[in-house]
Amino acid sequence: MNVLILMVDEMAAWAIGSGVRTPNIDRLAARGVTYEAAYTPSPICVPARAAIATGKYVYETGNWSSAEAYDGRVPGWAHQVRDAGFEAVSIGKLHYKNGSLDTGFERQIEPIHIPGGEGWVRGLLRKPLCDYAPTAEMAQQIGPGHTAYHDFDRRVAREACEWLSDPARRARPWCAFVSFLSPHYPLIAPPEEYAQYDPAADAQAPEPVPDHPILQEMAGFFDHDAHFDADTRGIARASYRALCSFVDRLVGQVVDALEASGQAEDTLVLFTSDHGDMLGQHGFWAKSVMYEASARVPLIICGPGITPGRRDDPVSLIDIAPTVAQAMGLEVGAYTGRSLLAAPQDDSRTVLSEYHDGGASVGLTMVRWDDGGGRWKYVHYAEGYPPQLFELTADPQEAHNLASERPDQVAQARRRLSVWMDPEEVNLRAHADQALVIEQLGGRDALLAREQWNFTPADSR
């Protein structure tokens, strides 16, 4: 089969089928399998995308932060597809180190990479944490309007449609990675989509940050919520919904082009997002934490041989790489992830997510699994900070930390985690690697003197 990967940026799993108008994504869901418990390998763009590219977890690749991007040294699915003689192309955001490195693609059309090949270097300064000034922009850049991100996403859709309609696509099997920026902030939405939503319905008072030392630390660094009031929270949330509808329209254009090309019957389609967005829940905006709105993502697969339905066993975005490989008749054994085409439902499976980036002085590691007693999530905070434990069926809002009440499940979580890695060793390794990067970039004072910014420009190459 051919494979078409449709990736959006910062779309939470709840945005599908919950009052957000996404008819084209819903169309894919009606034709395919929707994974209700799909998780990002890291709730921030750059590490997540490196893990997606390689089919390996962050602790395996060492792409810890937004300043340590994928450079192709760990081979990924694009290398495998290309080396097999098939066509591998990217259209849109990659967020790799730069466009000159061999990351497997024959062509990169309209790519976005980390700025200057260095990325968000302020996030490296974790011990001690520094300040982060641009957080006020989140509350200022909201409502109906226009941004360069909208123009970029329209170009991506146009380029993808033209690429799919080219008769040359029939010459050999292909895998296309089509990657949009929306609904990533700034939370400014095209007026036609914004008009579909009522900001007053989303107006809300602030939610308290949980009484946890690392989460308090992160909320102090990412103090976005301090700049909102009830009305602007409503405008921002309505804008986010509108951006989801905007990118849904573009996804629909690409799917229509695939169908018009006559290749739909030979193409596996995967739709997902690199991570979610908190939108003020628990006092956080954007991503970086392990709550469901940040760490759980939409994942839909449809195409030849796919029986429509829903699955609620835990899966990970590192499963995309082996899924691509199997769909194209290639080996899957080099990946940590599992092919979603081969795996029967496995409610006992453990999946991980990690965060080693700005705002957190220690590493965060999430473990997610199901058992007969519930749907469990454990969050390990390195260096002895207290853990969190949630049972998601009874507590979908993750309001009640059960770590002190259920030592049996904490012990099970730690056993499951130990099968994969030692989070304390990984935390030390991440800090050591980041210290080297800080030194290579001129030292802490040099990084503190750099201009601060809040999101990757749409023209970053």
GROMACS .gro file of C-alpha atoms in nm:
model
  461
    1MET     CA    1   0.000   0.000   0.000
    2ASN     CA    2   0.082   0.366  -0.023
    3VAL     CA    3   0.068   0.554   0.308
    4LEU     CA    4  -0.064   0.905   0.368
    5ILE     CA    5   0.011   1.048   0.714
    6LEU     CA    6  -0.194   1.356   0.802
    7MET     CA    7  -0.056   1.531   1.108
    8VAL     CA    8  -0.190   1.841   1.276
    9ASP     CA    9  -0.021   2.029   1.558
   10GLU     CA   10  -0.145   2.057   1.916
   11MET     CA   11  -0.489   1.901   1.866
   12ALA     CA   12  -0.612   1.732   2.184
   13ALA     CA   13  -0.797   1.403   2.157
   14TRP     CA   14  -1.114   1.561   2.300
   15ALA     CA   15  -1.137   1.792   1.997
   16ILE     CA   16  -1.267   1.506   1.783
   17GLY     CA   17  -1.639   1.439   1.825
   18SER     CA   18  -1.708   1.674   2.118
   19GLY     CA   19  -1.872   1.987   1.988
   20VAL     CA   20  -1.590   2.083   1.753
   21ARG     CA   21  -1.696   2.086   1.388
   22THR     CA   22  -1.457   1.847   1.214
   23PRO     CA   23  -1.668   1.675   0.945
   24ASN     CA   24  -1.372   1.563   0.735
   25ILE     CA   25  -1.187   1.403   1.026
   26ASP     CA   26  -1.517   1.248   1.130
   27ARG     CA   27  -1.542   1.104   0.778
   28LEU     CA   28  -1.205   0.933   0.826
   29ALA     CA   29  -1.317   0.802   1.165
   30ALA     CA   30  -1.634   0.655   1.014
   31ARG     CA   31  -1.422   0.462   0.764
   32GLY     CA   32  -1.148   0.349   0.998
   33VAL     CA   33  -1.031   0.262   1.347
   34THR     CA   34  -1.026   0.533   1.611
   35TYR     CA   35  -0.778   0.478   1.895
   36GLU     CA   36  -0.929   0.625   2.209
   37ALA     CA   37  -0.612   0.586   2.420
   38ALA     CA   38  -0.335   0.709   2.189
   39TYR     CA   39  -0.050   0.898   2.353
   40THR     CA   40   0.234   1.117   2.238
   41PRO     CA   41   0.587   1.002   2.328
   42SER     CA   42   0.648   1.359   2.451
   43PRO     CA   43   0.403   1.646   2.506
   44ILE     CA   44   0.609   1.897   2.308
   45CYS     CA   45   0.677   1.922   1.936
   46VAL     CA   46   1.045   1.852   1.871
   47PRO     CA   47   1.100   1.542   2.089
   48ALA     CA   48   0.762   1.400   1.984
   49ARG     CA   49   0.841   1.435   1.615
   50ALA     CA   50   1.182   1.270   1.657
   51ALA     CA   51   1.014   0.976   1.828
   52ILE     CA   52   0.748   0.955   1.556
   53ALA     CA   53   1.019   0.958   1.288
   54THR     CA   54   1.221   0.679   1.448
   55GLY     CA   55   0.956   0.462   1.614
   56LYS     CA   56   1.155   0.489   1.938
   57TYR     CA   57   1.097   0.661   2.270
   58VAL     CA   58   1.270   0.986   2.365
   59TYR     CA   59   1.507   0.817   2.609
   60GLU     CA   60   1.627   0.600   2.319
   61THR     CA   61   1.686   0.881   2.067
   62GLY     CA   62   1.822   1.150   2.301
   63ASN     CA   63   1.615   1.422   2.134
   64TRP     CA   64   1.525   1.556   2.476
   65SER     CA   65   1.409   1.909   2.410
   66SER     CA   66   1.308   2.177   2.163
   67ALA     CA   67   1.678   2.252   2.111
   68GLU     CA   68   1.778   1.890   2.042
   69ALA     CA   69   1.598   1.808   1.720
   70TYR     CA   70   1.602   1.502   1.495
   71ASP     CA   71   1.907   1.497   1.269
   72GLY     CA   72   1.868   1.160   1.098
   73ARG     CA   73   2.143   0.980   1.288
   74VAL     CA   74   1.887   0.735   1.426
   75PRO     CA   75   1.733   0.584   1.112
   76GLY     CA   76   1.358   0.621   1.078
   77TRP     CA   77   1.068   0.507   0.865
   78ALA     CA   78   1.145   0.761   0.590
   79HIS     CA   79   1.495   0.613   0.545
   80GLN     CA   80   1.347   0.264   0.530
   81VAL     CA   81   1.085   0.361   0.272
   82ARG     CA   82   1.336   0.542   0.051
   83ASP     CA   83   1.603   0.273   0.077
   84ALA     CA   84   1.347   0.015  -0.035
   85GLY     CA   85   1.310   0.208  -0.361
   86PHE     CA   86   0.978   0.369  -0.270
   87GLU     CA   87   0.903   0.740  -0.261
   88ALA     CA   88   0.918   0.925   0.072
   89VAL     CA   89   0.813   1.290   0.077
   90SER     CA   90   0.729   1.545   0.346
   91ILE     CA   91   0.492   1.834   0.288
   92GLY     CA   92   0.475   2.083   0.574
   93LYS     CA   93   0.612   2.104   0.927
   94LEU     CA   94   0.885   1.863   1.031
   95HIS     CA   95   1.058   2.047   1.318
   96TYR     CA   96   1.384   1.861   1.255
   97LYS     CA   97   1.728   2.021   1.294
   98ASN     CA   98   1.748   2.154   0.938
   99GLY     CA   99   1.670   2.064   0.579
  100SER     CA  100   2.022   1.969   0.472
  101LEU     CA  101   2.054   1.654   0.684
  102ASP     CA  102   1.954   1.309   0.562
  103THR     CA  103   1.630   1.241   0.743
  104GLY     CA  104   1.510   0.997   0.478
  105PHE     CA  105   1.290   1.213   0.258
  106GLU     CA  106   1.363   1.247  -0.112
  107ARG     CA  107   1.189   1.584  -0.105
  108GLN     CA  108   1.085   1.827   0.166
  109ILE     CA  109   0.810   2.055   0.036
  110GLU     CA  110   0.731   2.365   0.245
  111PRO     CA  111   0.928   2.234   0.544
  112ILE     CA  112   0.949   2.405   0.881
  113HIS     CA  113   1.248   2.320   1.100
  114ILE     CA  114   1.370   2.456   1.434
  115PRO     CA  115   1.486   2.818   1.404
  116GLY     CA  116   1.850   2.853   1.308
  117GLY     CA  117   1.910   2.484   1.353
  118GLU     CA  118   1.918   2.555   1.729
  119GLY     CA  119   1.553   2.579   1.833
  120TRP     CA  120   1.414   2.702   2.164
  121VAL     CA  121   1.739   2.720   2.358
  122ARG     CA  122   1.587   2.883   2.666
  123GLY     CA  123   1.426   2.550   2.748
  124LEU     CA  124   1.774   2.405   2.806
  125LEU     CA  125   1.817   2.623   3.116
  126ARG     CA  126   1.652   2.391   3.366
  127LYS     CA  127   1.894   2.397   3.662
  128PRO     CA  128   1.831   2.654   3.785
  129LEU     CA  129   1.524   2.757   3.589
  130CYS     CA  130   1.525   3.099   3.428
  131ASP     CA  131   1.237   3.334   3.355
  132TYR     CA  132   1.028   3.310   3.039
  133ALA     CA  133   0.887   3.647   2.938
  134PRO     CA  134   0.671   3.593   2.625
  135THR     CA  135   0.389   3.408   2.801
  136ALA     CA  136   0.161   3.716   2.793
  137GLU     CA  137   0.136   3.678   2.415
  138MET     CA  138  -0.088   3.374   2.457
  139ALA     CA  139  -0.369   3.590   2.596
  140GLN     CA  140  -0.303   3.880   2.360
  141GLN     CA  141  -0.307   3.693   2.030
  142ILE     CA  142  -0.662   3.555   2.029
  143GLY     CA  143  -0.989   3.589   1.841
  144PRO     CA  144  -1.075   3.622   1.471
  145GLY     CA  145  -0.804   3.737   1.234
  146HIS     CA  146  -0.519   3.628   1.014
  147THR     CA  147  -0.173   3.481   1.080
  148ALA     CA  148   0.115   3.348   0.873
  149TYR     CA  149   0.024   3.005   1.009
  150HIS     CA  150  -0.303   3.013   0.814
  151ASP     CA  151  -0.118   3.095   0.491
  152PHE     CA  152   0.130   2.817   0.557
  153ASP     CA  153  -0.139   2.558   0.617
  154ARG     CA  154  -0.321   2.657   0.299
  155ARG     CA  155   0.004   2.617   0.103
  156VAL     CA  156   0.059   2.274   0.257
  157ALA     CA  157  -0.289   2.162   0.151
  158ARG     CA  158  -0.240   2.300  -0.200
  159GLU     CA  159   0.102   2.137  -0.240
  160ALA     CA  160  -0.029   1.804  -0.107
  161CYS     CA  161  -0.323   1.809  -0.348
  162GLU     CA  162  -0.096   1.884  -0.643
  163TRP     CA  163   0.151   1.614  -0.540
  164LEU     CA  164  -0.122   1.351  -0.505
  165SER     CA  165  -0.280   1.440  -0.840
  166ASP     CA  166   0.047   1.405  -1.033
  167PRO     CA  167   0.034   1.088  -1.253
  168ALA     CA  168   0.394   1.020  -1.146
  169ARG     CA  169   0.257   0.894  -0.814
  170ARG     CA  170   0.152   0.574  -0.989
  171ALA     CA  171   0.509   0.486  -1.087
  172ARG     CA  172   0.601   0.335  -0.749
  173PRO     CA  173   0.462   0.304  -0.396
  174TRP     CA  174   0.490   0.615  -0.183
  175CYS     CA  175   0.460   0.747   0.171
  176ALA     CA  176   0.368   1.113   0.218
  177PHE     CA  177   0.392   1.296   0.550
  178VAL     CA  178   0.156   1.595   0.529
  179SER     CA  179   0.192   1.814   0.836
  180PHE     CA  180  -0.007   2.125   0.929
  181LEU     CA  181   0.056   2.389   1.197
  182SER     CA  182  -0.302   2.442   1.316
  183PRO     CA  183  -0.448   2.445   1.578
  184HIS     CA  184  -0.115   2.543   1.738
  185TYR     CA  185  -0.119   2.890   1.893
  186PRO     CA  186  -0.133   3.186   1.829
  187LEU     CA  187  -0.503   3.134   1.898
  188ILE     CA  188  -0.615   3.359   1.614
  189ALA     CA  189  -0.863   3.188   1.383
  190PRO     CA  190  -0.993   3.267   1.035
  191PRO     CA  191  -1.312   3.471   1.081
  192GLU     CA  192  -1.532   3.229   0.887
  193GLU     CA  193  -1.443   2.947   1.127
  194TYR     CA  194  -1.444   3.166   1.437
  195ALA     CA  195  -1.802   3.272   1.360
  196GLN     CA  196  -1.916   2.914   1.416
  197TYR     CA  197  -1.836   2.927   1.789
  198ASP     CA  198  -1.964   3.128   2.085
  199PRO     CA  199  -1.679   3.253   2.307
  200ALA     CA  200  -1.925   3.318   2.590
  201ALA     CA  201  -1.994   2.945   2.607
  202ASP     CA  202  -1.625   2.884   2.671
  203ALA     CA  203  -1.572   3.165   2.924
  204GLN     CA  204  -1.432   3.025   3.246
  205ALA     CA  205  -1.271   3.128   3.572
  206PRO     CA  206  -0.911   3.015   3.631
  207GLU     CA  207  -0.848   2.661   3.745
  208PRO     CA  208  -0.601   2.614   4.032
  209VAL     CA  209  -0.265   2.459   3.962
  210PRO     CA  210  -0.233   2.127   4.149
  211ASP     CA  211  -0.044   2.135   4.476
  212HIS     CA  212   0.266   1.962   4.343
  213PRO     CA  213   0.613   2.121   4.359
  214ILE     CA  214   0.709   2.051   3.997
  215LEU     CA  215   0.371   2.148   3.856
  216GLN     CA  216   0.384   2.468   4.061
  217GLU     CA  217   0.731   2.527   3.922
  218MET     CA  218   0.613   2.469   3.565
  219ALA     CA  219   0.312   2.696   3.611
  220GLY     CA  220   0.542   2.968   3.737
  221PHE     CA  221   0.756   2.937   3.424
  222PHE     CA  222   0.466   2.895   3.180
  223ASP     CA  223   0.246   3.155   3.351
  224HIS     CA  224   0.011   3.195   3.054
  225ASP     CA  225  -0.304   3.175   3.263
  226ALA     CA  226  -0.212   3.476   3.474
  227HIS     CA  227  -0.267   3.695   3.168
  228PHE     CA  228  -0.623   3.575   3.098
  229ASP     CA  229  -0.959   3.668   3.245
  230ALA     CA  230  -1.285   3.477   3.210
  231ASP     CA  231  -1.382   3.649   2.883
  232THR     CA  232  -1.044   3.613   2.713
  233ARG     CA  233  -1.030   3.247   2.814
  234GLY     CA  234  -1.358   3.206   2.628
  235ILE     CA  235  -1.227   3.385   2.320
  236ALA     CA  236  -0.908   3.177   2.322
  237ARG     CA  237  -1.096   2.850   2.358
  238ALA     CA  238  -1.339   2.943   2.081
  239SER     CA  239  -1.040   3.031   1.863
  240TYR     CA  240  -0.886   2.692   1.930
  241ARG     CA  241  -1.205   2.516   1.826
  242ALA     CA  242  -1.220   2.734   1.516
  243LEU     CA  243  -0.860   2.645   1.428
  244CYS     CA  244  -0.953   2.278   1.458
  245SER     CA  245  -1.235   2.337   1.210
  246PHE     CA  246  -1.000   2.531   0.982
  247VAL     CA  247  -0.743   2.254   0.963
  248ASP     CA  248  -1.022   1.998   0.926
  249ARG     CA  249  -1.127   2.175   0.606
  250LEU     CA  250  -0.771   2.148   0.473
  251VAL     CA  251  -0.750   1.781   0.571
  252GLY     CA  252  -1.069   1.729   0.372
  253GLN     CA  253  -0.912   1.888   0.066
  254VAL     CA  254  -0.618   1.649   0.081
  255VAL     CA  255  -0.841   1.344   0.130
  256ASP     CA  256  -1.058   1.457  -0.161
  257ALA     CA  257  -0.747   1.488  -0.378
  258LEU     CA  258  -0.640   1.137  -0.283
  259GLU     CA  259  -0.981   1.001  -0.381
  260ALA     CA  260  -0.987   1.198  -0.706
  261SER     CA  261  -0.644   1.057  -0.796
  262GLY     CA  262  -0.784   0.703  -0.797
  263GLN     CA  263  -0.534   0.588  -0.534
  264ALA     CA  264  -0.756   0.575  -0.225
  265GLU     CA  265  -0.818   0.201  -0.258
  266ASP     CA  266  -0.441   0.142  -0.242
  267THR     CA  267  -0.358   0.389   0.035
  268LEU     CA  268  -0.351   0.360   0.412
  269VAL     CA  269  -0.441   0.694   0.574
  270LEU     CA  270  -0.329   0.786   0.927
  271PHE     CA  271  -0.455   1.101   1.099
  272THR     CA  272  -0.304   1.226   1.425
  273SER     CA  273  -0.150   1.517   1.616
  274ASP     CA  274   0.192   1.544   1.778
  275HIS     CA  275   0.041   1.638   2.120
  276GLY     CA  276  -0.256   1.820   2.268
  277ASP     CA  277  -0.328   2.153   2.440
  278MET     CA  278  -0.439   2.220   2.797
  279LEU     CA  279  -0.641   2.539   2.723
  280GLY     CA  280  -0.640   2.641   3.088
  281GLN     CA  281  -0.715   2.303   3.247
  282HIS     CA  282  -0.539   2.267   3.582
  283GLY     CA  283  -0.406   2.620   3.526
  284PHE     CA  284  -0.197   2.530   3.218
  285TRP     CA  285  -0.206   2.635   2.854
  286ALA     CA  286  -0.029   2.471   2.561
  287LYS     CA  287   0.141   2.137   2.646
  288SER     CA  288   0.440   2.004   2.845
  289VAL     CA  289   0.245   1.835   3.127
  290MET     CA  290   0.114   1.477   3.140
  291TYR     CA  291  -0.255   1.547   3.181
  292GLU     CA  292  -0.484   1.391   2.920
  293ALA     CA  293  -0.548   1.716   2.733
  294SER     CA  294  -0.176   1.749   2.670
  295ALA     CA  295  -0.054   1.389   2.637
  296ARG     CA  296  -0.347   1.208   2.470
  297VAL     CA  297  -0.391   1.261   2.098
  298PRO     CA  298  -0.635   1.169   1.821
  299LEU     CA  299  -0.530   0.870   1.610
  300ILE     CA  300  -0.738   0.734   1.321
  301ILE     CA  301  -0.636   0.474   1.062
  302CYS     CA  302  -0.841   0.390   0.756
  303GLY     CA  303  -0.783   0.223   0.424
  304PRO     CA  304  -0.764  -0.121   0.263
  305GLY     CA  305  -0.838  -0.405   0.502
  306ILE     CA  306  -0.926  -0.176   0.795
  307THR     CA  307  -1.252  -0.268   0.967
  308PRO     CA  308  -1.417   0.045   1.112
  309GLY     CA  309  -1.449   0.060   1.487
  310ARG     CA  310  -1.298   0.194   1.809
  311ARG     CA  311  -1.022   0.063   2.032
  312ASP     CA  312  -0.945   0.175   2.384
  313ASP     CA  313  -0.623  -0.014   2.454
  314PRO     CA  314  -0.315   0.210   2.504
  315VAL     CA  315  -0.111   0.285   2.191
  316SER     CA  316   0.167   0.531   2.114
  317LEU     CA  317   0.266   0.751   1.823
  318ILE     CA  318   0.590   0.551   1.806
  319ASP     CA  319   0.363   0.286   1.652
  320ILE     CA  320   0.337   0.492   1.332
  321ALA     CA  321   0.683   0.388   1.205
  322PRO     CA  322   0.627   0.011   1.218
  323THR     CA  323   0.275   0.062   1.082
  324VAL     CA  324   0.418   0.239   0.777
  325ALA     CA  325   0.674  -0.038   0.737
  326GLN     CA  326   0.420  -0.318   0.749
  327ALA     CA  327   0.180  -0.140   0.515
  328MET     CA  328   0.459  -0.115   0.257
  329GLY     CA  329   0.580  -0.471   0.303
  330LEU     CA  330   0.896  -0.382   0.496
  331GLU     CA  331   1.053  -0.516   0.816
  332VAL     CA  332   0.919  -0.385   1.147
  333GLY     CA  333   1.170  -0.534   1.388
  334ALA     CA  334   1.396  -0.228   1.424
  335TYR     CA  335   1.128  -0.023   1.596
  336THR     CA  336   1.029  -0.005   1.961
  337GLY     CA  337   0.670   0.066   1.859
  338ARG     CA  338   0.422  -0.195   1.739
  339SER     CA  339   0.252  -0.202   1.401
  340LEU     CA  340  -0.111  -0.112   1.445
  341LEU     CA  341  -0.195  -0.332   1.148
  342ALA     CA  342  -0.077  -0.646   1.323
  343ALA     CA  343  -0.142  -0.590   1.690
  344PRO     CA  344  -0.456  -0.739   1.845
  345GLN     CA  345  -0.614  -0.534   2.120
  346ASP     CA  346  -0.386  -0.547   2.424
  347ASP     CA  347  -0.537  -0.381   2.727
  348SER     CA  348  -0.237  -0.469   2.940
  349ARG     CA  349   0.014  -0.287   2.721
  350THR     CA  350   0.228  -0.016   2.879
  351VAL     CA  351   0.302   0.304   2.686
  352LEU     CA  352   0.528   0.589   2.794
  353SER     CA  353   0.557   0.964   2.753
  354GLU     CA  354   0.850   1.181   2.864
  355TYR     CA  355   0.924   1.550   2.917
  356HIS     CA  356   1.277   1.689   2.961
  357ASP     CA  357   1.231   2.044   2.839
  358GLY     CA  358   1.180   2.400   2.958
  359GLY     CA  359   1.002   2.482   3.281
  360ALA     CA  360   1.071   2.148   3.451
  361SER     CA  361   1.388   2.110   3.656
  362VAL     CA  362   1.345   1.732   3.657
  363GLY     CA  363   1.227   1.478   3.404
  364LEU     CA  364   0.862   1.371   3.389
  365THR     CA  365   0.777   1.017   3.279
  366MET     CA  366   0.421   0.897   3.227
  367VAL     CA  367   0.321   0.528   3.232
  368ARG     CA  368  -0.023   0.438   3.096
  369TRP     CA  369  -0.184   0.092   3.111
  370ASP     CA  370  -0.515  -0.084   3.165
  371ASP     CA  371  -0.594  -0.378   3.388
  372GLY     CA  372  -0.905  -0.541   3.529
  373GLY     CA  373  -0.918  -0.275   3.799
  374GLY     CA  374  -0.917   0.033   3.580
  375ARG     CA  375  -0.743   0.257   3.330
  376TRP     CA  376  -0.430   0.375   3.508
  377LYS     CA  377  -0.190   0.662   3.458
  378TYR     CA  378   0.122   0.709   3.669
  379VAL     CA  379   0.351   1.013   3.645
  380HIS     CA  380   0.704   0.981   3.782
  381TYR     CA  381   0.885   1.301   3.877
  382ALA     CA  382   1.260   1.240   3.903
  383GLU     CA  383   1.483   1.322   4.199
  384GLY     CA  384   1.237   1.211   4.464
  385TYR     CA  385   0.943   1.440   4.393
  386PRO     CA  386   0.603   1.286   4.472
  387PRO     CA  387   0.435   1.086   4.195
  388GLN     CA  388   0.083   1.113   4.061
  389LEU     CA  389  -0.157   0.824   4.002
  390PHE     CA  390  -0.496   0.854   3.834
  391GLU     CA  391  -0.770   0.605   3.749
  392LEU     CA  392  -0.916   0.758   3.436
  393THR     CA  393  -1.251   0.579   3.422
  394ALA     CA  394  -1.368   0.713   3.757
  395ASP     CA  395  -1.168   1.036   3.736
  396PRO     CA  396  -1.141   1.152   3.372
  397GLN     CA  397  -1.055   1.507   3.484
  398GLU     CA  398  -0.753   1.376   3.681
  399ALA     CA  399  -0.858   1.562   3.992
  400HIS     CA  400  -0.770   1.295   4.252
  401ASN     CA  401  -0.412   1.180   4.296
  402LEU     CA  402  -0.435   0.825   4.428
  403ALA     CA  403  -0.060   0.770   4.478
  404SER     CA  404  -0.083   0.761   4.856
  405GLU     CA  405  -0.406   0.557   4.857
  406ARG     CA  406  -0.306   0.287   4.610
  407PRO     CA  407   0.053   0.179   4.681
  408ASP     CA  408  -0.024  -0.147   4.499
  409GLN     CA  409  -0.082   0.039   4.171
  410VAL     CA  410   0.219   0.264   4.230
  411ALA     CA  411   0.431  -0.049   4.270
  412GLN     CA  412   0.283  -0.197   3.954
  413ALA     CA  413   0.354   0.124   3.764
  414ARG     CA  414   0.715   0.125   3.875
  415ARG     CA  415   0.753  -0.239   3.771
  416ARG     CA  416   0.611  -0.159   3.430
  417LEU     CA  417   0.838   0.143   3.396
  418SER     CA  418   1.147  -0.057   3.497
  419VAL     CA  419   1.092  -0.292   3.203
  420TRP     CA  420   1.163   0.001   2.974
  421MET     CA  421   1.403   0.231   3.156
  422ASP     CA  422   1.528   0.382   3.479
  423PRO     CA  423   1.376   0.732   3.492
  424GLU     CA  424   1.642   0.854   3.735
  425GLU     CA  425   1.925   0.749   3.504
  426VAL     CA  426   1.741   0.900   3.208
  427ASN     CA  427   1.693   1.227   3.397
  428LEU     CA  428   2.067   1.246   3.469
  429ARG     CA  429   2.152   1.165   3.108
  430ALA     CA  430   1.918   1.431   2.972
  431HIS     CA  431   2.068   1.697   3.200
  432ALA     CA  432   2.421   1.591   3.106
  433ASP     CA  433   2.346   1.606   2.733
  434GLN     CA  434   2.181   1.944   2.772
  435ALA     CA  435   2.478   2.081   2.965
  436LEU     CA  436   2.696   1.996   2.666
  437VAL     CA  437   2.458   2.175   2.429
  438ILE     CA  438   2.455   2.482   2.655
  439GLU     CA  439   2.836   2.485   2.650
  440GLN     CA  440   2.846   2.447   2.271
  441LEU     CA  441   2.610   2.744   2.235
  442GLY     CA  442   2.826   2.972   2.446
  443GLY     CA  443   2.713   2.904   2.801
  444ARG     CA  444   2.420   2.996   3.023
  445ASP     CA  445   2.477   3.372   3.019
  446ALA     CA  446   2.491   3.375   2.640
  447LEU     CA  447   2.161   3.191   2.616
  448LEU     CA  448   1.998   3.421   2.871
  449ALA     CA  449   2.099   3.720   2.657
  450ARG     CA  450   1.922   3.586   2.348
  451GLU     CA  451   1.591   3.722   2.227
  452GLN     CA  452   1.298   3.521   2.359
  453TRP     CA  453   1.015   3.391   2.142
  454ASN     CA  454   0.696   3.195   2.186
  455PHE     CA  455   0.645   2.980   1.874
  456THR     CA  456   0.835   2.876   1.563
  457PRO     CA  457   0.793   3.122   1.273
  458ALA     CA  458   0.611   2.989   0.969
  459ASP     CA  459   0.917   3.059   0.752
  460SER     CA  460   1.171   2.872   0.968
  461ARG     CA  461   1.383   2.657   0.741
   0.00000   0.00000   0.00000
